């Protein structure tokens, strides 16, 4: 171990492999499972987007692109978020195409964090946030949202900022949310923005990767209300069912992107040229490609909500993304890992334990409904039988 400590970065050495991966592997021993565990759309990428990529290959778009991405892609991206979310970014200087939202988050955090800085993260949370913050030798500060319907109130945000403001660098927001499936209303976004305006040196990193998957209200971006302090993270992984293509986007004021682009260049040079061409097609001719998927997701969501409600699970109203975060009925005394493990063992249905998303997720399960309606219905029947007998 001493040797390892000398060889490796200590934060990397201490980092765990994602609990989601670990859990997935541990239940694989049970054989064929219905997996409601996946964090990615089960739909194929739209055909016209695939055709654009094929053409880009045939037309020899096989060279490095500009570091921030093809200007045509950045123009398409800026127009997309203007038309849809009322955001205003200059394609030449305020948009960067990245290798998925993952790289967008990584290079944003690396470019702002110094060792010892603090970053506020509402919890439960997508575990990448904590890993990236820790790997940059900064410290996460969690806000437990489990008692407030997974919402952060302006008062609690202000209080947390005040408590940690000496070393506070940023706040990470994620609406629509993974793992809870909740979203923030327009009023909530405006109120949180107005708290942050009092702290102009604190940046907001707003992960809006699920912005096209909302069911009730229109999506509101933090960038609309707090443009000068916000790094908006988005991409095509969820909106266009393109997780494997790896195309993310950063929108931020030029003084911020000027710094981020340096890290982006060191990490990857540029996003894939073929993927960027597909992205231009998706963001221009496929502006509404998510609509049909949303209709399907909504039907599936309703099936899960009605099954779980009948089974004493309490659930935060799922208004976005494709997740339901459900509180395990009180009569079960085991923790969320053991509950999910036993469930998988006895029913061959895999859900993710809430503890994979931080302490505030203990006692919950995350159900992804990015799965076929047949699988979802079958899984709900098995869950119902299991709960009746236990
Ligand atoms: C909240 C959130 N942010 C970012 C990502 C990463 O997206 P990408 O596949 O574009 O890297 C995911 C993927 O599941 C996610 O759930």
CSV table of C-alpha atoms and ligand atoms in Angstrom, one decimal:
chain,number,residue,atom,x,y,z
A,1,UNK,CA,0.0,0.0,0.0
A,2,UNK,CA,2.9,2.3,0.9
A,3,UNK,CA,4.2,1.7,-2.5
A,4,UNK,CA,0.9,2.5,-4.2
A,5,UNK,CA,0.6,5.7,-2.2
A,6,UNK,CA,4.0,6.8,-3.6
A,7,UNK,CA,3.1,5.8,-7.1
A,8,UNK,CA,-0.5,7.1,-7.5
A,9,UNK,CA,-2.5,10.3,-7.0
A,10,UNK,CA,-4.1,9.7,-3.6
A,11,UNK,CA,-7.5,10.8,-4.6
A,12,UNK,CA,-7.5,8.3,-7.5
A,13,UNK,CA,-6.2,5.6,-5.2
A,14,UNK,CA,-9.0,6.2,-2.7
A,15,UNK,CA,-11.7,6.5,-5.4
A,16,UNK,CA,-14.1,3.6,-5.7
A,17,UNK,CA,-15.4,2.1,-8.9
A,18,UNK,CA,-18.9,3.4,-9.4
A,19,UNK,CA,-21.3,1.7,-7.0
A,20,UNK,CA,-23.7,1.3,-9.9
A,21,UNK,CA,-21.2,-0.8,-11.9
A,22,UNK,CA,-20.3,-2.8,-8.7
A,23,UNK,CA,-24.0,-3.5,-8.0
A,24,UNK,CA,-24.6,-4.5,-11.6
A,25,UNK,CA,-21.8,-6.9,-11.5
A,26,UNK,CA,-22.8,-8.4,-8.2
A,27,UNK,CA,-26.3,-9.3,-9.4
A,28,UNK,CA,-25.1,-10.6,-12.7
A,29,UNK,CA,-24.5,-13.9,-11.0
A,30,UNK,CA,-28.3,-14.4,-10.9
A,31,UNK,CA,-28.4,-14.9,-14.6
A,32,UNK,CA,-31.0,-13.3,-16.9
A,33,UNK,CA,-32.4,-10.2,-15.3
A,34,UNK,CA,-34.8,-7.5,-16.2
A,35,UNK,CA,-32.6,-4.5,-15.7
A,36,UNK,CA,-34.3,-1.2,-14.7
A,37,UNK,CA,-30.8,0.1,-14.0
A,38,UNK,CA,-29.7,1.8,-17.1
A,39,UNK,CA,-28.9,5.5,-17.3
A,40,UNK,CA,-29.3,5.7,-21.1
A,41,UNK,CA,-32.1,5.8,-23.6
A,42,UNK,CA,-33.1,2.4,-25.1
A,43,UNK,CA,-34.1,4.0,-28.4
A,44,UNK,CA,-31.9,3.9,-31.5
A,45,UNK,CA,-30.3,7.1,-32.7
A,46,UNK,CA,-32.7,8.8,-35.2
A,47,UNK,CA,-32.0,7.5,-38.7
A,48,UNK,CA,-31.3,10.9,-40.3
A,49,UNK,CA,-28.6,11.5,-37.8
A,50,UNK,CA,-27.0,8.1,-38.6
A,51,UNK,CA,-27.1,9.0,-42.3
A,52,UNK,CA,-25.3,12.3,-41.7
A,53,UNK,CA,-22.5,10.5,-39.9
A,54,UNK,CA,-22.2,8.0,-42.8
A,55,UNK,CA,-22.0,10.8,-45.2
A,56,UNK,CA,-19.3,12.6,-43.1
A,57,UNK,CA,-17.2,9.4,-43.2
A,58,UNK,CA,-17.6,9.1,-47.0
A,59,UNK,CA,-16.8,12.8,-47.5
A,60,UNK,CA,-13.6,12.4,-45.5
A,61,UNK,CA,-14.3,14.5,-42.5
A,62,UNK,CA,-11.6,12.6,-40.8
A,63,UNK,CA,-9.4,15.4,-39.5
A,64,UNK,CA,-9.0,17.2,-36.2
A,65,UNK,CA,-11.6,19.9,-35.9
A,66,UNK,CA,-11.2,23.3,-34.2
A,67,UNK,CA,-10.6,22.8,-30.5
A,68,UNK,CA,-14.0,24.1,-29.5
A,69,UNK,CA,-15.6,22.1,-32.3
A,70,UNK,CA,-16.8,22.9,-35.9
A,71,UNK,CA,-18.2,26.4,-35.9
A,72,UNK,CA,-21.2,25.1,-37.8
A,73,UNK,CA,-21.9,22.7,-34.9
A,74,UNK,CA,-21.5,25.5,-32.3
A,75,UNK,CA,-23.9,27.7,-34.4
A,76,UNK,CA,-26.4,24.9,-34.5
A,77,UNK,CA,-26.1,24.4,-30.7
A,78,UNK,CA,-26.4,28.1,-29.9
A,79,UNK,CA,-29.5,28.3,-32.1
A,80,UNK,CA,-31.0,25.2,-30.5
A,81,UNK,CA,-30.7,26.5,-27.0
A,82,UNK,CA,-31.9,29.9,-28.1
A,83,UNK,CA,-35.1,28.6,-29.7
A,84,UNK,CA,-35.8,26.1,-27.0
A,85,UNK,CA,-34.6,27.6,-23.7
A,86,UNK,CA,-34.3,31.3,-24.5
A,87,UNK,CA,-30.5,31.2,-24.0
A,88,UNK,CA,-28.1,33.6,-25.7
A,89,UNK,CA,-24.6,32.5,-26.4
A,90,UNK,CA,-22.1,33.5,-29.1
A,91,UNK,CA,-21.2,30.4,-31.1
A,92,UNK,CA,-17.7,31.7,-31.8
A,93,UNK,CA,-16.6,32.3,-28.3
A,94,UNK,CA,-19.2,30.9,-25.8
A,95,UNK,CA,-19.8,27.3,-26.9
A,96,UNK,CA,-17.5,24.3,-26.7
A,97,UNK,CA,-18.3,20.8,-28.1
A,98,UNK,CA,-16.9,18.1,-25.8
A,99,UNK,CA,-16.7,14.3,-25.5
A,100,UNK,CA,-20.0,13.8,-23.8
A,101,UNK,CA,-21.4,15.8,-20.8
A,102,UNK,CA,-18.8,13.8,-18.8
A,103,UNK,CA,-15.9,15.6,-20.4
A,104,UNK,CA,-17.8,18.9,-20.2
A,105,UNK,CA,-18.1,18.5,-16.5
A,106,UNK,CA,-14.5,17.3,-16.1
A,107,UNK,CA,-12.9,20.2,-18.0
A,108,UNK,CA,-15.2,22.8,-16.3
A,109,UNK,CA,-14.3,21.6,-12.9
A,110,UNK,CA,-10.6,21.2,-13.6
A,111,UNK,CA,-10.5,24.7,-15.0
A,112,UNK,CA,-12.0,26.3,-11.9
A,113,UNK,CA,-10.9,24.2,-8.9
A,114,UNK,CA,-7.8,24.7,-6.8
A,115,UNK,CA,-6.9,22.3,-4.0
A,116,UNK,CA,-8.9,23.0,-0.9
A,117,UNK,CA,-11.8,24.6,-2.7
A,118,UNK,CA,-15.3,23.6,-1.9
A,119,UNK,CA,-18.2,22.7,-4.2
A,120,UNK,CA,-21.8,22.5,-3.1
A,121,UNK,CA,-23.7,19.4,-4.4
A,122,UNK,CA,-27.3,18.7,-3.6
A,123,UNK,CA,-27.7,15.1,-2.5
A,124,UNK,CA,-28.7,12.5,-3.7
A,125,UNK,CA,-26.5,13.2,-6.7
A,126,UNK,CA,-25.0,11.7,-9.9
A,127,UNK,CA,-21.7,10.2,-8.5
A,128,UNK,CA,-19.5,11.6,-11.2
A,129,UNK,CA,-19.8,15.0,-9.5
A,130,UNK,CA,-18.2,13.8,-6.3
A,131,UNK,CA,-15.4,11.9,-8.1
A,132,UNK,CA,-14.4,14.8,-10.2
A,133,UNK,CA,-14.4,17.3,-7.3
A,134,UNK,CA,-12.3,14.9,-5.2
A,135,UNK,CA,-9.9,14.1,-8.0
A,136,UNK,CA,-9.3,17.9,-8.4
A,137,UNK,CA,-8.4,17.8,-4.6
A,138,UNK,CA,-11.4,20.0,-3.8
A,139,UNK,CA,-14.1,19.2,-1.2
A,140,UNK,CA,-17.7,18.4,-1.8
A,141,UNK,CA,-20.3,20.0,0.5
A,142,UNK,CA,-23.6,18.1,0.4
A,143,UNK,CA,-27.1,19.6,0.8
A,144,UNK,CA,-29.4,16.8,1.9
A,145,UNK,CA,-32.6,17.2,-0.2
A,146,UNK,CA,-34.3,14.0,0.9
A,147,UNK,CA,-36.7,15.7,3.3
A,148,UNK,CA,-37.6,18.5,0.9
A,149,UNK,CA,-38.9,16.6,-2.1
A,150,UNK,CA,-35.4,16.7,-3.5
A,151,UNK,CA,-35.7,20.4,-4.0
A,152,UNK,CA,-33.2,23.0,-2.7
A,153,UNK,CA,-34.8,26.0,-1.2
A,154,UNK,CA,-33.3,29.5,-1.7
A,155,UNK,CA,-32.9,29.7,2.1
A,156,UNK,CA,-31.0,26.5,2.5
A,157,UNK,CA,-28.8,27.4,-0.5
A,158,UNK,CA,-28.0,30.8,1.1
A,159,UNK,CA,-27.3,29.3,4.5
A,160,UNK,CA,-24.9,26.7,3.0
A,161,UNK,CA,-23.1,29.3,1.0
A,162,UNK,CA,-22.7,31.5,4.0
A,163,UNK,CA,-21.3,28.6,6.1
A,164,UNK,CA,-18.7,27.7,3.5
A,165,UNK,CA,-18.1,30.9,1.6
A,166,UNK,CA,-14.4,31.3,2.5
A,167,UNK,CA,-13.3,28.5,0.1
A,168,UNK,CA,-16.5,28.1,-1.9
A,169,UNK,CA,-15.9,27.9,-5.7
A,170,UNK,CA,-19.1,26.5,-7.2
A,171,UNK,CA,-22.5,24.9,-6.9
A,172,UNK,CA,-23.5,22.0,-9.1
A,173,UNK,CA,-27.2,21.8,-10.1
A,174,UNK,CA,-28.9,19.1,-12.0
A,175,UNK,CA,-32.5,19.5,-13.2
A,176,UNK,CA,-34.1,17.3,-14.5
A,177,UNK,CA,-32.3,15.2,-12.0
A,178,UNK,CA,-30.5,11.9,-12.0
A,179,UNK,CA,-31.3,9.9,-9.8
A,180,UNK,CA,-34.6,11.5,-8.5
A,181,UNK,CA,-36.4,12.3,-11.8
A,182,UNK,CA,-37.5,15.6,-10.2
A,183,UNK,CA,-37.2,19.0,-12.0
A,184,UNK,CA,-37.1,22.6,-10.8
A,185,UNK,CA,-39.9,25.0,-11.7
A,186,UNK,CA,-39.3,28.3,-13.4
A,187,UNK,CA,-39.8,30.1,-10.1
A,188,UNK,CA,-37.4,27.8,-8.3
A,189,UNK,CA,-34.7,28.4,-10.9
A,190,UNK,CA,-35.2,32.2,-10.7
A,191,UNK,CA,-35.1,32.2,-6.9
A,192,UNK,CA,-31.9,30.1,-6.7
A,193,UNK,CA,-30.3,32.4,-9.4
A,194,UNK,CA,-31.2,35.4,-7.3
A,195,UNK,CA,-29.4,33.9,-4.2
A,196,UNK,CA,-26.3,33.3,-6.3
A,197,UNK,CA,-26.3,36.8,-7.7
A,198,UNK,CA,-25.3,38.0,-4.2
A,199,UNK,CA,-22.1,35.9,-4.5
A,200,UNK,CA,-20.6,36.8,-7.9
A,201,UNK,CA,-17.4,34.8,-7.3
A,202,UNK,CA,-19.4,31.6,-6.9
A,203,UNK,CA,-20.1,29.8,-10.2
A,204,UNK,CA,-23.0,27.5,-10.9
A,205,UNK,CA,-22.4,24.4,-13.0
A,206,UNK,CA,-25.8,23.5,-14.3
A,207,UNK,CA,-26.0,20.0,-15.7
A,208,UNK,CA,-29.0,20.1,-18.1
A,209,UNK,CA,-28.3,16.9,-20.0
A,210,UNK,CA,-32.0,15.8,-19.5
A,211,UNK,CA,-33.4,19.2,-20.6
A,212,UNK,CA,-35.4,17.6,-23.5
A,213,UNK,CA,-37.0,15.0,-21.2
A,214,UNK,CA,-39.6,16.9,-19.2
A,215,UNK,CA,-43.3,16.0,-18.7
A,216,UNK,CA,-45.1,18.8,-17.1
A,217,UNK,CA,-43.7,22.3,-17.3
A,218,UNK,CA,-41.4,23.6,-20.0
A,219,UNK,CA,-37.7,23.3,-19.1
A,220,UNK,CA,-36.1,26.4,-17.6
A,221,UNK,CA,-32.3,26.7,-17.8
A,222,UNK,CA,-30.3,28.4,-15.1
A,223,UNK,CA,-28.4,30.1,-17.9
A,224,UNK,CA,-31.5,32.2,-18.6
A,225,UNK,CA,-31.5,33.7,-15.1
A,226,UNK,CA,-27.8,33.7,-14.2
A,227,UNK,CA,-25.9,33.9,-17.4
A,228,UNK,CA,-22.8,35.5,-16.2
A,229,UNK,CA,-22.1,33.0,-13.4
A,230,UNK,CA,-23.3,29.8,-15.0
A,231,UNK,CA,-21.6,27.0,-16.9
A,232,UNK,CA,-24.4,25.2,-18.7
A,233,UNK,CA,-23.6,21.5,-19.5
A,234,UNK,CA,-25.7,19.8,-22.1
A,235,UNK,CA,-25.3,17.3,-24.9
A,236,UNK,CA,-26.9,14.9,-27.3
A,237,UNK,CA,-26.6,11.7,-25.2
A,238,UNK,CA,-30.2,11.8,-23.9
A,239,UNK,CA,-32.0,14.1,-26.2
A,240,UNK,CA,-31.1,12.2,-29.3
A,241,UNK,CA,-30.3,8.8,-27.8
A,242,UNK,CA,-26.6,9.1,-28.6
A,243,UNK,CA,-24.8,8.0,-25.5
A,244,UNK,CA,-22.2,6.1,-27.4
A,245,UNK,CA,-21.4,8.9,-29.8
A,246,UNK,CA,-20.0,11.1,-27.1
A,247,UNK,CA,-21.1,14.6,-27.8
A,248,UNK,CA,-21.5,17.1,-25.0
A,249,UNK,CA,-21.8,20.9,-25.0
A,250,UNK,CA,-20.7,23.7,-22.8
A,251,UNK,CA,-22.3,27.1,-22.9
A,252,UNK,CA,-20.8,29.9,-20.7
A,253,UNK,CA,-19.6,33.5,-20.9
A,254,UNK,CA,-16.4,34.0,-23.0
A,255,UNK,CA,-14.2,34.7,-20.0
A,256,UNK,CA,-15.1,31.3,-18.7
A,257,UNK,CA,-14.9,29.3,-21.9
A,258,UNK,CA,-11.5,30.9,-22.7
A,259,UNK,CA,-10.1,29.0,-19.7
A,260,UNK,CA,-12.1,25.8,-20.1
A,261,UNK,CA,-11.0,25.4,-23.7
A,262,UNK,CA,-7.4,25.1,-22.6
A,263,UNK,CA,-8.2,22.0,-20.4
A,264,UNK,CA,-10.4,20.6,-23.1
A,265,UNK,CA,-7.5,20.8,-25.5
A,266,UNK,CA,-5.1,19.1,-23.1
A,267,UNK,CA,-7.6,16.3,-22.5
A,268,UNK,CA,-8.9,15.5,-25.9
A,269,UNK,CA,-7.8,18.0,-28.6
A,270,UNK,CA,-11.4,18.0,-29.9
A,271,UNK,CA,-14.6,15.9,-30.0
A,272,UNK,CA,-14.8,13.4,-32.9
A,273,UNK,CA,-15.3,15.0,-36.3
A,274,UNK,CA,-17.9,12.4,-37.4
A,275,UNK,CA,-19.9,12.8,-34.2
A,276,UNK,CA,-19.9,16.5,-34.6
A,277,UNK,CA,-21.3,16.2,-38.1
A,278,UNK,CA,-24.0,14.0,-36.8
A,279,UNK,CA,-24.6,16.6,-34.1
A,280,UNK,CA,-25.2,19.4,-36.7
A,281,UNK,CA,-27.9,17.3,-38.2
A,282,UNK,CA,-29.4,16.4,-34.8
A,283,UNK,CA,-29.5,20.0,-33.6
A,284,UNK,CA,-30.9,21.5,-36.9
A,285,UNK,CA,-33.1,19.0,-38.6
A,286,UNK,CA,-33.7,16.9,-35.5
A,287,UNK,CA,-34.7,19.6,-33.1
A,288,UNK,CA,-37.7,17.7,-31.9
A,289,UNK,CA,-36.4,14.2,-32.1
A,290,UNK,CA,-36.9,13.8,-28.3
A,291,UNK,CA,-40.7,14.4,-28.6
A,292,UNK,CA,-41.7,10.8,-29.6
A,293,UNK,CA,-39.3,9.4,-27.0
A,294,UNK,CA,-40.8,11.6,-24.4
A,295,UNK,CA,-44.3,10.3,-25.2
A,296,UNK,CA,-43.0,6.7,-24.7
A,297,UNK,CA,-41.2,7.5,-21.5
A,298,UNK,CA,-44.3,9.2,-20.1
A,299,UNK,CA,-46.4,6.1,-20.7
A,300,UNK,CA,-43.7,3.9,-19.0
A,301,UNK,CA,-43.4,6.3,-16.1
A,302,UNK,CA,-47.2,6.1,-15.5
A,303,UNK,CA,-47.0,2.3,-15.4
A,304,UNK,CA,-44.2,2.4,-12.8
A,305,UNK,CA,-45.8,5.2,-10.7
A,306,UNK,CA,-49.2,3.4,-10.5
A,307,UNK,CA,-47.6,0.0,-9.6
A,308,UNK,CA,-45.3,1.5,-6.9
A,309,UNK,CA,-48.0,3.7,-5.4
A,310,UNK,CA,-50.1,0.6,-4.9
A,311,UNK,CA,-47.2,-1.0,-3.0
A,312,UNK,CA,-46.5,1.5,-0.3
A,313,UNK,CA,-43.5,3.1,-1.9
A,314,UNK,CA,-43.5,6.8,-1.6
A,315,UNK,CA,-42.2,8.6,-4.6
A,316,UNK,CA,-41.2,12.2,-5.4
A,317,UNK,CA,-43.3,13.2,-8.4
A,318,UNK,CA,-41.2,12.3,-11.4
A,319,UNK,CA,-41.4,15.2,-13.8
A,320,UNK,CA,-38.3,14.7,-15.9
A,321,UNK,CA,-35.4,12.4,-17.0
A,322,UNK,CA,-36.4,8.7,-17.0
A,323,UNK,CA,-35.9,7.8,-13.3
A,324,UNK,CA,-38.1,7.2,-10.3
A,325,UNK,CA,-36.6,7.4,-6.9
A,326,UNK,CA,-38.8,5.5,-4.5
A,327,UNK,CA,-38.6,5.1,-0.8
A,328,UNK,CA,-38.6,1.5,0.3
A,329,UNK,CA,-41.6,0.7,2.5
A,330,UNK,CA,-40.9,1.1,6.2
A,331,UNK,CA,-41.5,-2.6,7.0
A,332,UNK,CA,-38.3,-3.5,5.2
A,333,UNK,CA,-35.5,-3.0,7.7
A,334,UNK,CA,-32.5,-3.9,5.4
A,335,UNK,CA,-30.5,-1.1,3.7
A,336,UNK,CA,-31.1,-0.2,0.1
A,337,UNK,CA,-28.2,-2.4,-1.2
A,338,UNK,CA,-29.5,-5.5,0.6
A,339,UNK,CA,-33.1,-4.7,-0.5
A,340,UNK,CA,-32.0,-4.5,-4.1
A,341,UNK,CA,-29.7,-7.5,-3.9
A,342,UNK,CA,-32.5,-9.7,-2.4
A,343,UNK,CA,-35.0,-8.4,-4.9
A,344,UNK,CA,-32.7,-9.3,-7.8
A,345,UNK,CA,-32.0,-12.7,-6.3
A,346,UNK,CA,-35.7,-13.6,-5.8
A,347,UNK,CA,-37.4,-11.9,-8.7
A,348,UNK,CA,-34.6,-11.4,-11.3
A,349,UNK,CA,-35.4,-7.7,-11.4
A,350,UNK,CA,-32.5,-5.3,-11.0
A,351,UNK,CA,-32.9,-1.8,-9.5
A,352,UNK,CA,-30.1,0.5,-8.3
A,353,UNK,CA,-29.8,1.0,-4.5
A,354,UNK,CA,-30.3,4.6,-3.5
A,355,UNK,CA,-27.0,4.6,-1.5
A,356,UNK,CA,-25.1,4.7,-4.9
A,357,UNK,CA,-26.1,8.4,-5.0
A,358,UNK,CA,-24.8,9.5,-1.7
A,359,UNK,CA,-26.0,9.1,1.9
A,360,UNK,CA,-29.2,11.0,1.3
A,361,UNK,CA,-30.2,8.3,-1.1
A,362,UNK,CA,-30.1,5.5,1.6
A,363,UNK,CA,-33.5,3.9,2.0
A,364,UNK,CA,-34.5,4.5,-1.7
A,365,UNK,CA,-34.2,2.6,-4.9
A,366,UNK,CA,-33.7,4.2,-8.4
A,367,UNK,CA,-35.8,2.7,-11.1
A,368,UNK,CA,-34.9,3.6,-14.7
A,369,UNK,CA,-37.8,3.3,-17.1
A,370,UNK,CA,-35.5,3.5,-20.2
A,371,UNK,CA,-36.6,0.0,-20.9
A,372,UNK,CA,-39.4,-1.6,-23.0
A,373,UNK,CA,-42.9,-1.4,-21.7
A,374,UNK,CA,-43.1,-5.2,-21.7
A,375,UNK,CA,-40.1,-5.5,-19.4
A,376,UNK,CA,-41.5,-2.7,-17.2
A,377,UNK,CA,-44.9,-4.4,-16.9
A,378,UNK,CA,-43.3,-7.8,-16.2
A,379,UNK,CA,-40.9,-6.2,-13.6
A,380,UNK,CA,-43.8,-4.5,-11.8
A,381,UNK,CA,-45.7,-7.8,-11.6
A,382,UNK,CA,-42.7,-9.5,-10.1
A,383,UNK,CA,-42.2,-6.7,-7.7
A,384,UNK,CA,-45.8,-6.9,-6.6
A,385,UNK,CA,-45.6,-10.6,-6.0
A,386,UNK,CA,-42.4,-10.2,-4.0
A,387,UNK,CA,-43.7,-7.5,-1.8
A,388,UNK,CA,-46.9,-9.4,-1.1
A,389,UNK,CA,-44.8,-12.3,0.2
A,390,UNK,CA,-42.3,-10.3,2.2
B,1,LIG,C1,-26.9,13.8,-14.7
B,1,LIG,C2,-25.9,13.3,-15.7
B,1,LIG,N1,-25.0,14.1,-16.2
B,1,LIG,C3,-24.1,13.7,-17.1
B,1,LIG,C4,-24.2,12.4,-17.6
B,1,LIG,C5,-23.1,12.0,-18.6
B,1,LIG,O1,-23.6,12.2,-19.9
B,1,LIG,P1,-22.7,11.8,-21.2
B,1,LIG,O2,-23.1,10.4,-21.6
B,1,LIG,O3,-23.1,12.8,-22.3
B,1,LIG,O4,-21.3,11.9,-20.8
B,1,LIG,C6,-25.2,11.6,-17.2
B,1,LIG,C7,-25.2,10.2,-17.7
B,1,LIG,O5,-25.9,9.3,-17.3
B,1,LIG,C8,-26.1,12.0,-16.2
B,1,LIG,O6,-27.0,11.2,-15.8
